[in-house]
């Protein structure tokens, strides 16, 4: 992966909408704000843990590929900026 501006790399991370009751989403958002972290990283950590715990050889290989991709993407972007706590 190149960090140059010639052409953007293909997008491999995909939006993954899930159905969640609004009140659960709101409560989760408030908690992540108090913890000064973000929901995306929390969910990624949960997914990684499940793959490590229950995954087979292919799942572990896919996880390693995903980790490399995330590292490359973040290196090009200078890392993920810290989220600002919600106001109020």
mmCIF file of C-alpha atoms in Angstrom:
data_model
loop_
_atom_site.group_PDB
_atom_site.id
_atom_site.type_symbol
_atom_site.label_atom_id
_atom_site.label_comp_id
_atom_site.label_asym_id
_atom_site.label_seq_id
_atom_site.Cartn_x
_atom_site.Cartn_y
_atom_site.Cartn_z
ATOM 1 C CA UNK A 1 0.000 0.000 0.000
ATOM 2 C CA UNK A 2 1.341 3.407 -0.913
ATOM 3 C CA UNK A 3 0.654 6.621 0.961
ATOM 4 C CA UNK A 4 1.140 8.654 -2.214
ATOM 5 C CA UNK A 5 -1.616 10.733 -3.737
ATOM 6 C CA UNK A 6 -1.481 9.149 -7.227
ATOM 7 C CA UNK A 7 -4.605 7.072 -6.776
ATOM 8 C CA UNK A 8 -6.516 6.168 -3.652
ATOM 9 C CA UNK A 9 -6.095 2.595 -2.425
ATOM 10 C CA UNK A 10 -9.096 0.332 -2.811
ATOM 11 C CA UNK A 11 -11.367 0.573 0.188
ATOM 12 C CA UNK A 12 -11.365 -2.694 2.059
ATOM 13 C CA UNK A 13 -12.987 -1.553 5.267
ATOM 14 C CA UNK A 14 -16.729 -1.576 4.809
ATOM 15 C CA UNK A 15 -19.549 0.045 6.721
ATOM 16 C CA UNK A 16 -21.312 -2.624 8.728
ATOM 17 C CA UNK A 17 -24.718 -1.379 9.800
ATOM 18 C CA UNK A 18 -26.424 -3.326 12.544
ATOM 19 C CA UNK A 19 -29.890 -2.933 13.971
ATOM 20 C CA UNK A 20 -29.719 -1.682 17.551
ATOM 21 C CA UNK A 21 -32.487 -0.184 19.667
ATOM 22 C CA UNK A 22 -31.946 3.565 19.900
ATOM 23 C CA UNK A 23 -31.844 3.592 23.685
ATOM 24 C CA UNK A 24 -29.088 0.940 23.705
ATOM 25 C CA UNK A 25 -27.097 2.894 21.100
ATOM 26 C CA UNK A 26 -27.521 6.085 23.142
ATOM 27 C CA UNK A 27 -26.421 4.429 26.398
ATOM 28 C CA UNK A 28 -23.425 2.847 24.676
ATOM 29 C CA UNK A 29 -22.482 6.215 23.191
ATOM 30 C CA UNK A 30 -22.592 7.903 26.577
ATOM 31 C CA UNK A 31 -20.415 5.191 28.104
ATOM 32 C CA UNK A 32 -17.803 5.383 25.368
ATOM 33 C CA UNK A 33 -17.759 9.151 25.869
ATOM 34 C CA UNK A 34 -17.087 8.775 29.587
ATOM 35 C CA UNK A 35 -14.366 6.217 28.869
ATOM 36 C CA UNK A 36 -12.823 8.611 26.324
ATOM 37 C CA UNK A 37 -12.616 5.903 23.687
ATOM 38 C CA UNK A 38 -14.704 5.237 20.623
ATOM 39 C CA UNK A 39 -17.306 2.682 19.704
ATOM 40 C CA UNK A 40 -15.540 1.531 16.559
ATOM 41 C CA UNK A 41 -12.393 0.457 18.377
ATOM 42 C CA UNK A 42 -14.442 -1.166 21.135
ATOM 43 C CA UNK A 43 -16.404 -3.204 18.595
ATOM 44 C CA UNK A 44 -13.228 -4.100 16.679
ATOM 45 C CA UNK A 45 -11.639 -5.304 19.940
ATOM 46 C CA UNK A 46 -14.695 -7.460 20.635
ATOM 47 C CA UNK A 47 -14.594 -8.955 17.137
ATOM 48 C CA UNK A 48 -10.845 -9.663 17.428
ATOM 49 C CA UNK A 49 -11.366 -11.423 20.756
ATOM 50 C CA UNK A 50 -14.092 -13.660 19.323
ATOM 51 C CA UNK A 51 -11.957 -14.589 16.314
ATOM 52 C CA UNK A 52 -8.997 -15.400 18.587
ATOM 53 C CA UNK A 53 -11.185 -17.431 20.946
ATOM 54 C CA UNK A 54 -13.350 -19.334 18.475
ATOM 55 C CA UNK A 55 -11.638 -18.965 15.093
ATOM 56 C CA UNK A 56 -10.034 -21.676 13.027
ATOM 57 C CA UNK A 57 -6.810 -21.371 11.026
ATOM 58 C CA UNK A 58 -8.493 -19.444 8.177
ATOM 59 C CA UNK A 59 -10.171 -17.048 10.606
ATOM 60 C CA UNK A 60 -6.835 -16.338 12.323
ATOM 61 C CA UNK A 61 -5.169 -15.769 8.932
ATOM 62 C CA UNK A 62 -7.957 -13.346 7.957
ATOM 63 C CA UNK A 63 -7.530 -11.524 11.268
ATOM 64 C CA UNK A 64 -3.794 -11.148 10.610
ATOM 65 C CA UNK A 65 -4.550 -9.754 7.137
ATOM 66 C CA UNK A 66 -7.071 -7.321 8.609
ATOM 67 C CA UNK A 67 -4.620 -6.140 11.282
ATOM 68 C CA UNK A 68 -1.971 -5.479 8.617
ATOM 69 C CA UNK A 69 -4.478 -3.544 6.512
ATOM 70 C CA UNK A 70 -5.559 -1.411 9.468
ATOM 71 C CA UNK A 71 -1.930 -0.692 10.373
ATOM 72 C CA UNK A 72 -1.153 0.383 6.796
ATOM 73 C CA UNK A 73 -4.260 2.562 6.518
ATOM 74 C CA UNK A 74 -3.571 4.284 9.819
ATOM 75 C CA UNK A 75 0.095 4.827 8.943
ATOM 76 C CA UNK A 76 -0.963 6.618 5.759
ATOM 77 C CA UNK A 77 -3.487 8.752 7.585
ATOM 78 C CA UNK A 78 -1.235 9.513 10.535
ATOM 79 C CA UNK A 79 -3.310 7.354 12.855
ATOM 80 C CA UNK A 80 -6.862 7.738 13.988
ATOM 81 C CA UNK A 81 -7.467 11.053 15.775
ATOM 82 C CA UNK A 82 -8.692 10.927 19.339
ATOM 83 C CA UNK A 83 -12.435 11.413 19.500
ATOM 84 C CA UNK A 84 -13.794 14.402 21.328
ATOM 85 C CA UNK A 85 -16.103 13.619 24.257
ATOM 86 C CA UNK A 86 -19.730 14.505 23.535
ATOM 87 C CA UNK A 87 -20.844 17.906 24.712
ATOM 88 C CA UNK A 88 -23.356 17.930 27.523
#
